[in-house]
Tab-separated table of C-alpha atoms in Angstrom:
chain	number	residue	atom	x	y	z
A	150	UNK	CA	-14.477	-22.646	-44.465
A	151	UNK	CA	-17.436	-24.332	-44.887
A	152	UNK	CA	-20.309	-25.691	-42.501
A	153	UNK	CA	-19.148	-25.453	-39.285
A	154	UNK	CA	-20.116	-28.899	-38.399
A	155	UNK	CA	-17.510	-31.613	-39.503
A	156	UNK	CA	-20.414	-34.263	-39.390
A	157	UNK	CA	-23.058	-31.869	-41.964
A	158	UNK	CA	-19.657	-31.729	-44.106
A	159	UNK	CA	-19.186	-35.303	-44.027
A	160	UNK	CA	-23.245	-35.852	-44.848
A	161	UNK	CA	-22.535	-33.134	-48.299
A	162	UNK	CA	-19.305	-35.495	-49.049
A	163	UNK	CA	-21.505	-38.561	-48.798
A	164	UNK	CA	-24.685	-37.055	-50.483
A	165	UNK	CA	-22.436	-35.565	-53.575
A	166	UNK	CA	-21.000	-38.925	-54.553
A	167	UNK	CA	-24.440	-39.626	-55.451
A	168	UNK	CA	-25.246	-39.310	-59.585
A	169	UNK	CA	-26.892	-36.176	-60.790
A	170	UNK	CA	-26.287	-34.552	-57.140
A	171	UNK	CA	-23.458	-31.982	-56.891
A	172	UNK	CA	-22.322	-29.662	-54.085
A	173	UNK	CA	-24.904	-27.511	-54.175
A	174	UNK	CA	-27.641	-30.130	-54.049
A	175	UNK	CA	-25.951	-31.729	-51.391
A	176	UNK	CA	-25.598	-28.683	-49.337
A	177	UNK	CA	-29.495	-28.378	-49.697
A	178	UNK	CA	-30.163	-32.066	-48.381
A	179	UNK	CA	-28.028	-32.246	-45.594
A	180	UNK	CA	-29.682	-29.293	-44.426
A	181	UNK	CA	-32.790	-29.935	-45.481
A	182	UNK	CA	-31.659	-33.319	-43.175
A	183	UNK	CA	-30.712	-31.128	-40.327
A	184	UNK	CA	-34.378	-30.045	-39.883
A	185	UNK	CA	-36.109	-33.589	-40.527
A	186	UNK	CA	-37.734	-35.709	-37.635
A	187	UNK	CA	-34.976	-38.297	-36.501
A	188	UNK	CA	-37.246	-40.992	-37.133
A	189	UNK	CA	-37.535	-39.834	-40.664
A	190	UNK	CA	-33.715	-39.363	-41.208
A	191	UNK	CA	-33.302	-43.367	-39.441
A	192	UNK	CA	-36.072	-44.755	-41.877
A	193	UNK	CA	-33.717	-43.612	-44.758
A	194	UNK	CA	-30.417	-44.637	-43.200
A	195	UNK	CA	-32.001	-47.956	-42.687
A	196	UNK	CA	-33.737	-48.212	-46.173
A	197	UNK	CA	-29.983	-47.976	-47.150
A	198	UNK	CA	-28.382	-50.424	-45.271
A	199	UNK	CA	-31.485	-52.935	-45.899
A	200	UNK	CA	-31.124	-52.638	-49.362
A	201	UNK	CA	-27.724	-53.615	-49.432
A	202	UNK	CA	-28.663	-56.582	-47.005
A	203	UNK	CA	-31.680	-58.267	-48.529
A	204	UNK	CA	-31.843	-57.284	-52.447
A	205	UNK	CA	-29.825	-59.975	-54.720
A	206	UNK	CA	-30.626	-61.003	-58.156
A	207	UNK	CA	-33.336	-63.403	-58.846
A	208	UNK	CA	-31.971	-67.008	-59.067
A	209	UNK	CA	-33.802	-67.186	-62.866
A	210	UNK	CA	-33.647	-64.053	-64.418
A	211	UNK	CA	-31.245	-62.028	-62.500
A	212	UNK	CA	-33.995	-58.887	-61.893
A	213	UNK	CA	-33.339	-57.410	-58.177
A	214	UNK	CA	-35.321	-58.697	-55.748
A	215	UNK	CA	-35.787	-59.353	-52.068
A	216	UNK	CA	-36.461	-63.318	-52.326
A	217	UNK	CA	-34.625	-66.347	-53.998
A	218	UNK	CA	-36.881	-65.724	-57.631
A	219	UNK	CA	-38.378	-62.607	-58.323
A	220	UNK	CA	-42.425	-62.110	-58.213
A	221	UNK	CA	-42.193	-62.025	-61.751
A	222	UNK	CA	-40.513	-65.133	-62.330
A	223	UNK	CA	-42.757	-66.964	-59.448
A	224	UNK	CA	-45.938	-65.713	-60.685
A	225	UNK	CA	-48.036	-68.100	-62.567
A	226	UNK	CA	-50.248	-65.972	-64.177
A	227	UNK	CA	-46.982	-64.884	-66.712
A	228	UNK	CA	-46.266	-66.699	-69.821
A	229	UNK	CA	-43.146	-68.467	-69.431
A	230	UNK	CA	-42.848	-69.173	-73.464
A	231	UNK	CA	-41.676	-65.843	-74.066
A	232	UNK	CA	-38.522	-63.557	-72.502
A	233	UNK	CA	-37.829	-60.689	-72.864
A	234	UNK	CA	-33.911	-59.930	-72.890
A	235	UNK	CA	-33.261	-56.811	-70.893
A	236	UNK	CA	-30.502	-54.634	-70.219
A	237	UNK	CA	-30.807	-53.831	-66.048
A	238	UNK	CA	-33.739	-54.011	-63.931
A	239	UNK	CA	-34.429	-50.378	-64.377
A	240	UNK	CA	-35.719	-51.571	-68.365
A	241	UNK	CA	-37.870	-54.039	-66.343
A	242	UNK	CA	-39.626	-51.602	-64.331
A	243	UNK	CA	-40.104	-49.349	-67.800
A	244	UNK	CA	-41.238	-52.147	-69.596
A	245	UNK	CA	-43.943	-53.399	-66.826
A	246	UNK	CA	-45.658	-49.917	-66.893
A	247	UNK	CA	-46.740	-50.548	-70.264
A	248	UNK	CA	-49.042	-52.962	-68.736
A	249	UNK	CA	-48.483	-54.832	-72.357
A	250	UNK	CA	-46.229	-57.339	-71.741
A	251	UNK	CA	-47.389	-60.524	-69.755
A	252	UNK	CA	-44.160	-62.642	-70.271
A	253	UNK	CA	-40.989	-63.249	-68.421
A	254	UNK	CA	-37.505	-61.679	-68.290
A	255	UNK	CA	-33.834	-62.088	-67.940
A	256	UNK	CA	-31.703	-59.084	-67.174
A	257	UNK	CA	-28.035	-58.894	-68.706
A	258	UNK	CA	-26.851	-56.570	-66.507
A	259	UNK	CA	-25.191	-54.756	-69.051
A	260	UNK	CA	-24.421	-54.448	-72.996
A	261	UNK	CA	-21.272	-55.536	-74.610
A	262	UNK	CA	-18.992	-53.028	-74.805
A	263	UNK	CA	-15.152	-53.200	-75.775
A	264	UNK	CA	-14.347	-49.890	-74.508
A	265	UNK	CA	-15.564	-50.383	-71.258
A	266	UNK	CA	-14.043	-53.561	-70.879
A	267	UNK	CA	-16.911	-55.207	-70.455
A	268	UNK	CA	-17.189	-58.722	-72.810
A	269	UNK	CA	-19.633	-61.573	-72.853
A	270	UNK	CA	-18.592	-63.031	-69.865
A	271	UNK	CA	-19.425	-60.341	-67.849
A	272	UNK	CA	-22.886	-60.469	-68.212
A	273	UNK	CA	-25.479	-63.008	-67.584
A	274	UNK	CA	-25.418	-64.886	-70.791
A	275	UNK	CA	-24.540	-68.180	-69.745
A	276	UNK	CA	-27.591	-68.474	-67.266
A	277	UNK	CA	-29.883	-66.999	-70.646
A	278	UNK	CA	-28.463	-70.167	-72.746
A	279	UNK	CA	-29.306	-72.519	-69.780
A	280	UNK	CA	-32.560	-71.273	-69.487
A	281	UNK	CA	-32.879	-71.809	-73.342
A	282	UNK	CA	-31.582	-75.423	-73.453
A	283	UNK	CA	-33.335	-76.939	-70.388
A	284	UNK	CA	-35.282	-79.586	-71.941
A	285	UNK	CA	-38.852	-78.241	-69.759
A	286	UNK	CA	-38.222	-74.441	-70.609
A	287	UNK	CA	-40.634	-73.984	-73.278
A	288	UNK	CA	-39.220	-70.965	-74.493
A	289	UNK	CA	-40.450	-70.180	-77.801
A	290	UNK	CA	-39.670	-66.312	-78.089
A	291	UNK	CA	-36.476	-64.660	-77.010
A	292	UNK	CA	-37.169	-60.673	-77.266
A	293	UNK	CA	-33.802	-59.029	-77.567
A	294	UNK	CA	-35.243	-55.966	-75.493
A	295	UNK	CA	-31.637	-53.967	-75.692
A	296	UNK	CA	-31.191	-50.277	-76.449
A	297	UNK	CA	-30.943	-49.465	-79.893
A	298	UNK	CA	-27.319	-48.151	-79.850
A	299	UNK	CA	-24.066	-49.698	-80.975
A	300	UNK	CA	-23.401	-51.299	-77.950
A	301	UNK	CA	-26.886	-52.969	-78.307
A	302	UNK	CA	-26.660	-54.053	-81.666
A	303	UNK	CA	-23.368	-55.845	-81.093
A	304	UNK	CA	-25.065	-57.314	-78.068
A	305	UNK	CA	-28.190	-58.413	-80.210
A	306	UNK	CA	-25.956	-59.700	-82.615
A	307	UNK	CA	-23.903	-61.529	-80.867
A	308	UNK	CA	-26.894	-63.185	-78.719
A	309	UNK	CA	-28.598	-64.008	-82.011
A	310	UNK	CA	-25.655	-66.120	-83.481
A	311	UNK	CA	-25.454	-67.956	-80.030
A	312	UNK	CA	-28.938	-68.535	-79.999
A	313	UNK	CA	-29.506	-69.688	-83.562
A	314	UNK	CA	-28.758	-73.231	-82.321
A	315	UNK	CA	-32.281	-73.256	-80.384
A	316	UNK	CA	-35.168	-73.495	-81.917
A	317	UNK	CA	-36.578	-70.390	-81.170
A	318	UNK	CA	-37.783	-67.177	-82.350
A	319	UNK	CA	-35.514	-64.353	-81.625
A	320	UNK	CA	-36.933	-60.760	-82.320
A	321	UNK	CA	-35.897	-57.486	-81.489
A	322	UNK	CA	-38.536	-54.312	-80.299
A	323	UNK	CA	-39.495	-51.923	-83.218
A	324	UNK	CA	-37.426	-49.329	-84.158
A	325	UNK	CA	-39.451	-46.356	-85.439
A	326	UNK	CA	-40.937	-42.534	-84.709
A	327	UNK	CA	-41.484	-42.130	-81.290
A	328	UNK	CA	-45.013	-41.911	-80.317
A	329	UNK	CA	-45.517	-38.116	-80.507
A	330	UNK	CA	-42.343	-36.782	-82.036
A	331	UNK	CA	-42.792	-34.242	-85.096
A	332	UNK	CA	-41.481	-36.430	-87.942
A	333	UNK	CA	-38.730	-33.449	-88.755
A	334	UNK	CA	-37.091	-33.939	-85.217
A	335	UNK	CA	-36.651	-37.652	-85.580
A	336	UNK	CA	-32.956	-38.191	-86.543
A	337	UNK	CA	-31.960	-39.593	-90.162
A	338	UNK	CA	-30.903	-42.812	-88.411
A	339	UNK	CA	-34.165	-43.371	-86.757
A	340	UNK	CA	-36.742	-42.086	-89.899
A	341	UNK	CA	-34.444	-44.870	-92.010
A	342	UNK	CA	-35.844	-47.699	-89.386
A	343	UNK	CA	-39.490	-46.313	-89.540
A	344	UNK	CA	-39.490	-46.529	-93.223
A	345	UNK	CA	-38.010	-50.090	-93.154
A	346	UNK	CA	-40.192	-51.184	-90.505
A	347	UNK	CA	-43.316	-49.770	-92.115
A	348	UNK	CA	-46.753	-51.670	-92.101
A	349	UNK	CA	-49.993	-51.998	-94.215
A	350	UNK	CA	-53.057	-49.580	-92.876
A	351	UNK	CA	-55.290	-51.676	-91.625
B	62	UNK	CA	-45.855	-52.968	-60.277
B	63	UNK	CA	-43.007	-51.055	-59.577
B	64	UNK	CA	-39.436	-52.647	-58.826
B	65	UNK	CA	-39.660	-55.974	-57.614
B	66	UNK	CA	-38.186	-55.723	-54.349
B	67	UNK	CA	-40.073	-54.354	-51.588
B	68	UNK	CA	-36.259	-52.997	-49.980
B	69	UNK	CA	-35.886	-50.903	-52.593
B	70	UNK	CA	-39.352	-49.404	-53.137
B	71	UNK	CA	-38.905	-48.356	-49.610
B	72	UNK	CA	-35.378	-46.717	-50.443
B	73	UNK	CA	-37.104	-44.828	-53.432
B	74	UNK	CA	-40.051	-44.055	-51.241
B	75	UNK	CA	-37.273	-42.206	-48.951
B	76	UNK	CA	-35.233	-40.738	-51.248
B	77	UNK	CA	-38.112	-38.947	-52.725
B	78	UNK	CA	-39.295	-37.202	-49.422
B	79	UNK	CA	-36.177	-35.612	-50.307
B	80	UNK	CA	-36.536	-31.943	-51.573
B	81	UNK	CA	-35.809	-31.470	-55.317
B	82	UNK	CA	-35.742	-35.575	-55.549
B	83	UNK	CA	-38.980	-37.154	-57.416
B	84	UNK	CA	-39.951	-40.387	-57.775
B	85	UNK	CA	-37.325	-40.859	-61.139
B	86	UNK	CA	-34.646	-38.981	-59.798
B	87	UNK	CA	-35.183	-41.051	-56.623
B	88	UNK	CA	-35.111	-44.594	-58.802
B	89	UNK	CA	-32.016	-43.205	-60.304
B	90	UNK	CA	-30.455	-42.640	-56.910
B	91	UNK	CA	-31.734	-46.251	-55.683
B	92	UNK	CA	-30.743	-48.150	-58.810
B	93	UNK	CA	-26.928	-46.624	-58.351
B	94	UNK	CA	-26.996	-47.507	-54.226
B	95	UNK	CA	-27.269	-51.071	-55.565
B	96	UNK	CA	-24.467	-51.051	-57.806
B	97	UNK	CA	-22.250	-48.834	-54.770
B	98	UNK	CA	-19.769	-50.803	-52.756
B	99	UNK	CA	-21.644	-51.621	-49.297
B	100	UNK	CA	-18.899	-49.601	-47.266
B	101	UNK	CA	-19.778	-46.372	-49.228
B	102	UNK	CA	-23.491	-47.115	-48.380
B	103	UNK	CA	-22.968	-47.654	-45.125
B	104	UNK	CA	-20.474	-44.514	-44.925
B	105	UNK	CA	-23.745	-42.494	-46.409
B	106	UNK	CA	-26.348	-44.277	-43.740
B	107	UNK	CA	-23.855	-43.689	-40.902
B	108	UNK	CA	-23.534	-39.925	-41.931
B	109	UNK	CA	-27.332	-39.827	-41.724
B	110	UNK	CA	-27.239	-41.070	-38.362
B	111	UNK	CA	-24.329	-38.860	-36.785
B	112	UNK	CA	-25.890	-35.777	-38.525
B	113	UNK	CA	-28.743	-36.338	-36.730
B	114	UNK	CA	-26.529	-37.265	-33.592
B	115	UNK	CA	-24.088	-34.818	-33.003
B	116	UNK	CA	-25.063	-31.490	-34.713
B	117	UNK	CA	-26.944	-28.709	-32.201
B	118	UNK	CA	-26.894	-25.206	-32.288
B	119	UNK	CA	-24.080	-23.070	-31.042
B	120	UNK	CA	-24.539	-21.950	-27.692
B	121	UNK	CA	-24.214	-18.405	-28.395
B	122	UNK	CA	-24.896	-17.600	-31.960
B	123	UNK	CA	-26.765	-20.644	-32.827
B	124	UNK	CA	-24.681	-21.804	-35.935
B	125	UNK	CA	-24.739	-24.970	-36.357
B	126	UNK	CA	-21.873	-27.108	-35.036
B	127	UNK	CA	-20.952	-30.366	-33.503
B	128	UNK	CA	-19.518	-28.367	-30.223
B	129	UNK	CA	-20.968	-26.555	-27.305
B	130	UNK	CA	-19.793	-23.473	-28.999
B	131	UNK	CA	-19.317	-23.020	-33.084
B	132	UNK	CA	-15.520	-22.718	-34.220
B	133	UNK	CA	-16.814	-18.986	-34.880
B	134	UNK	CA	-17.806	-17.943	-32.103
B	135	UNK	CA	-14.516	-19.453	-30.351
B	136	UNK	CA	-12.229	-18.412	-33.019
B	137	UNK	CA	-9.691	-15.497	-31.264
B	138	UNK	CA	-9.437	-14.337	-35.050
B	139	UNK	CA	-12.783	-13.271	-35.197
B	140	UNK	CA	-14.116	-9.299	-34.639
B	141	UNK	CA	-16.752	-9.520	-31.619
B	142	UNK	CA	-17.718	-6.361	-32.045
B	143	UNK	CA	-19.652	-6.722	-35.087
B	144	UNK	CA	-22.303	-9.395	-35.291
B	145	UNK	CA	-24.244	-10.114	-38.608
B	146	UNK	CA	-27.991	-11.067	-37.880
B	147	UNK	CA	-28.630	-14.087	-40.717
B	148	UNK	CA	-31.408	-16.383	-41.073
B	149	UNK	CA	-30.042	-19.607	-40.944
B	150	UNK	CA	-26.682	-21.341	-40.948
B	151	UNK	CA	-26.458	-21.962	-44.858
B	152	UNK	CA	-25.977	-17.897	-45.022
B	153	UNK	CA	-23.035	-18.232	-42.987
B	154	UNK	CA	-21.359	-20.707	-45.573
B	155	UNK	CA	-22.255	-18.404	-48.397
B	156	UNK	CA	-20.877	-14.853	-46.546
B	157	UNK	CA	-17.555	-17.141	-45.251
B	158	UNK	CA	-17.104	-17.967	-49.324
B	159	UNK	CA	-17.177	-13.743	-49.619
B	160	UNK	CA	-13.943	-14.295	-47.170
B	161	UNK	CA	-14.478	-10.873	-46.582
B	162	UNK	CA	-16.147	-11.054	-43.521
B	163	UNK	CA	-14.029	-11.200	-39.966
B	164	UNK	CA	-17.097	-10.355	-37.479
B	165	UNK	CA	-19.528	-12.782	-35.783
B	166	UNK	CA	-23.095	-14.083	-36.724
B	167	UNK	CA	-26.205	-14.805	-35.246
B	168	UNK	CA	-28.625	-17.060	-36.505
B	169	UNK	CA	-32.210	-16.417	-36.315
B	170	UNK	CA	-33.764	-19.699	-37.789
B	171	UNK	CA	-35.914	-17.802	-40.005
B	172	UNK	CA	-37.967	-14.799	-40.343
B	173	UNK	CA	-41.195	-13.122	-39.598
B	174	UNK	CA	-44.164	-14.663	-41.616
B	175	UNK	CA	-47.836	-14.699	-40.322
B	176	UNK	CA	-48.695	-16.528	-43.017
B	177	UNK	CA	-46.576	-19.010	-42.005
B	178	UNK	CA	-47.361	-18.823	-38.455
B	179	UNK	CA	-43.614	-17.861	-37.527
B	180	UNK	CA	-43.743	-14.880	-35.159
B	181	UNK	CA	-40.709	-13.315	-33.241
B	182	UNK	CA	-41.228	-15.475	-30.222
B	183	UNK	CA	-40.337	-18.589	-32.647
B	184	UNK	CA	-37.141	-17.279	-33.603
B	185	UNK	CA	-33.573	-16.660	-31.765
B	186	UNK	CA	-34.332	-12.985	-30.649
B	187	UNK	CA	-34.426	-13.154	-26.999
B	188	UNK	CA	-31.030	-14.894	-27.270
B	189	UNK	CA	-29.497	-11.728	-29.733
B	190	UNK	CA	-31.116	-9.406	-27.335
B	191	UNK	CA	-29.114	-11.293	-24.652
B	192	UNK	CA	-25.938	-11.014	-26.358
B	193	UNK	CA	-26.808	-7.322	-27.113
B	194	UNK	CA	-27.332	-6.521	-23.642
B	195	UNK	CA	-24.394	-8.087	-21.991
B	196	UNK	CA	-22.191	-5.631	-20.139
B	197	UNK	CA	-19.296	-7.454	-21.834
B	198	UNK	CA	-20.762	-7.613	-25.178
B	199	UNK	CA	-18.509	-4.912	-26.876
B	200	UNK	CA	-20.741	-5.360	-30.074
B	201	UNK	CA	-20.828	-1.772	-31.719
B	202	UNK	CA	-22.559	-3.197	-35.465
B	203	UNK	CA	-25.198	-5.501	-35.493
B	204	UNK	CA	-25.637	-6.350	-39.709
B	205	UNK	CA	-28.892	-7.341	-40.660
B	206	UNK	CA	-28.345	-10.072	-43.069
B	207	UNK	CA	-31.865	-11.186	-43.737
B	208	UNK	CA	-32.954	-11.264	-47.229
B	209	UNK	CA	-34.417	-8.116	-49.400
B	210	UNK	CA	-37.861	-10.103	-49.072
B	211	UNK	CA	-41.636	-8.800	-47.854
B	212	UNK	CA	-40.886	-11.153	-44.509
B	213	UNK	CA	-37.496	-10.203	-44.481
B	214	UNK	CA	-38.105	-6.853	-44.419
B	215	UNK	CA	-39.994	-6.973	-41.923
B	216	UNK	CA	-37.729	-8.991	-39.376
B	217	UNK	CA	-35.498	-6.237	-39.999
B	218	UNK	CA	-37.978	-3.541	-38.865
B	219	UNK	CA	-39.024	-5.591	-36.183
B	220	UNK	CA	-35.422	-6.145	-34.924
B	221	UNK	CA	-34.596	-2.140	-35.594
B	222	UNK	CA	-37.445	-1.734	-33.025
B	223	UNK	CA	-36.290	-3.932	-30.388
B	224	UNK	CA	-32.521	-3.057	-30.847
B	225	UNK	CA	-32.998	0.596	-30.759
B	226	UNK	CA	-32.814	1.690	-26.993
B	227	UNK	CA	-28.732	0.008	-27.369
B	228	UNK	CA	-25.963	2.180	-28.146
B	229	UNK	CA	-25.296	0.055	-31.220
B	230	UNK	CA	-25.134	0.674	-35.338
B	231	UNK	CA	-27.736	-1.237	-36.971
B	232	UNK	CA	-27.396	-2.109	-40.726
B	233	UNK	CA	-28.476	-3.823	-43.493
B	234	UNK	CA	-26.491	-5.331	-46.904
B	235	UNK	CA	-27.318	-2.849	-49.807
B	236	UNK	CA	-29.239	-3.612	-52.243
B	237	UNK	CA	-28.498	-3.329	-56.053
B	238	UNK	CA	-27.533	-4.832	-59.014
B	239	UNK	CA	-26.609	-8.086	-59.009
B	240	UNK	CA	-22.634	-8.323	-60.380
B	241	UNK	CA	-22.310	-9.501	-63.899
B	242	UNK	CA	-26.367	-8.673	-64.400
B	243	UNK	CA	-27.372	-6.902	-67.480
B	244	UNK	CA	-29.171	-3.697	-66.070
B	245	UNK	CA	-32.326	-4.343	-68.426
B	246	UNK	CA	-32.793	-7.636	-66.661
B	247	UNK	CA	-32.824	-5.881	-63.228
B	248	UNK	CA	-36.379	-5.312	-62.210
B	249	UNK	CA	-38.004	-2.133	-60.937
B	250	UNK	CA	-37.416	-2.564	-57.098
B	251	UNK	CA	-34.396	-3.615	-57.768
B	252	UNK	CA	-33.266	-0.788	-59.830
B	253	UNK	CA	-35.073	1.795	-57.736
B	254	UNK	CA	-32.828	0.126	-54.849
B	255	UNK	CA	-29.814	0.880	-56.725
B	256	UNK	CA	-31.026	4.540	-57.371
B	257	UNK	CA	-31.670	5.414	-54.151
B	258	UNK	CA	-28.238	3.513	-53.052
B	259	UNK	CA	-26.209	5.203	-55.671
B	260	UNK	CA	-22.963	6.235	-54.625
B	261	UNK	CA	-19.914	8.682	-55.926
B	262	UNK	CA	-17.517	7.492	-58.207
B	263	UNK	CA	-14.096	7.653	-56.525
């Protein structure tokens, strides 16, 4: 026995398939649900079904968005010369809060990755190597903004070769000591990059 | 700049109204309702919606339930004559999991807190006093079921009060040591509680 309300049950069902949200947590929303306004509980039922409705990837560089391009990609005030290779849309929002960056994107949607059965043509290559060879891109930096894990090297790798056709520079972010860590918690893997990658003192 | 689509900056905005959700757990959530099929989304939306529809308190013990009366209350399996006074319907789930409970509830909707500006007039008292009362009733043990908390306690006192001109038992859960807690993590109430509680060895 559980709730005795077969619709609360079927709100914990729902609510647990979410990530990071087990039965517990789910218990606590539905019935933190039960005692919301019914205007606020709508505005989230709708923000859901909206979201499926309206968001598709942006025409150029595949990031999410509500209209045909993205406001990135429409924005004239970016520098369309450089992109930065990313994994999902999520690394776009990460990246943009650096407040750094003031070129363009494209968004894989994904990293090779044998295991998961999940090859070249499953992610949005073929629209990167368009954007490359149109004769009015004026691309003249690819960043390979991947994670730094095996997956992401193979991708990197793999995108270099392709793109060593075009030419343009392809570069990869710095590897290195996060900003903050204690040197002895950075991994042996990581303190080998930082030592490779190191620069003069200016 | 957050993500660039206004549809789901709204979704993240509602998800993270949500207690125990903040604004990264809630990007998390939003980021996997765009990869979800859009029947699962819509299952969770319509959920939302019914939730919000079709639960209401049950008529006599104010459980919550999608009936006029809970499948408690209207269960012929259940013991009328003991009633167990909780705070709000999530206790029932947790004392059904005990499945060692075959009485009925009642569900107050919270306790006593000035601070809070709950008094006794804002919670189902009248109706327990109702039930109480009935010729009919039968109801010899009225457990109170609130928790071993400052405002708790004092619901209880409150309610020992009003309930004691009826011919009924009133009690509450003991209080002890938690099962499977090391004593020297028990504090003082707590272990005074268990002192005073102690019972013979059988």
């Amino acid at each position: 026995m559980q709730f005795s309300s077969e619709s609360v049950e079927i709100l914990i069902e729902q609510f647990s398939k979410l990530p990071t949200i087990g039965r517990k947590s789910a218990q606590r929303l539905a019935a933190h649900v039960l005692k919301m306004p019914k205007e606020e509980v709508s505005r989230l039922a709708t923000a859901l079904l909206e979201v499926k409705e309206r968001v598709r990837e942006c025409a150029v560089c595949g990031n999410i968005t509500d209209t045909e391009v993205c406001i990135i990609c429409s924005s004239a005030k970016r520098e369309t010369e450089i992109v930065c290779v990313v994994q999902d849309a999520e690394d776009i929002v990460a990246l943009e809060r650096t407040g750094e960056y003031r070129g363009t994107y494209h968004v894989l949607g994904g990293v090779i990755s044998p295991l998961d059965g999940i090859g070249p043509d499953d992610l949005n290559i073929r629209t990167l190597l368009e954007r490359v060879a149109a004769v009015d891109s004026g691309i003249t930096e690819l960043i390979l903004a991947v994670s730094p894990t095996v997956e992401g090297d193979t991708t990197a790798l793999y995108l270099t070769q392709l793109l060593d056709p075009f030419p343009i520079k392809v570069t990869r972010l710095a590897r290195g000591i996060p900003v903050g860590l204690t040197l002895n918690y950075a991994d042996e893997a990581t303190l080998s990059r930082a030592l490779a990658g190191r620069s003069a003192v200016s």
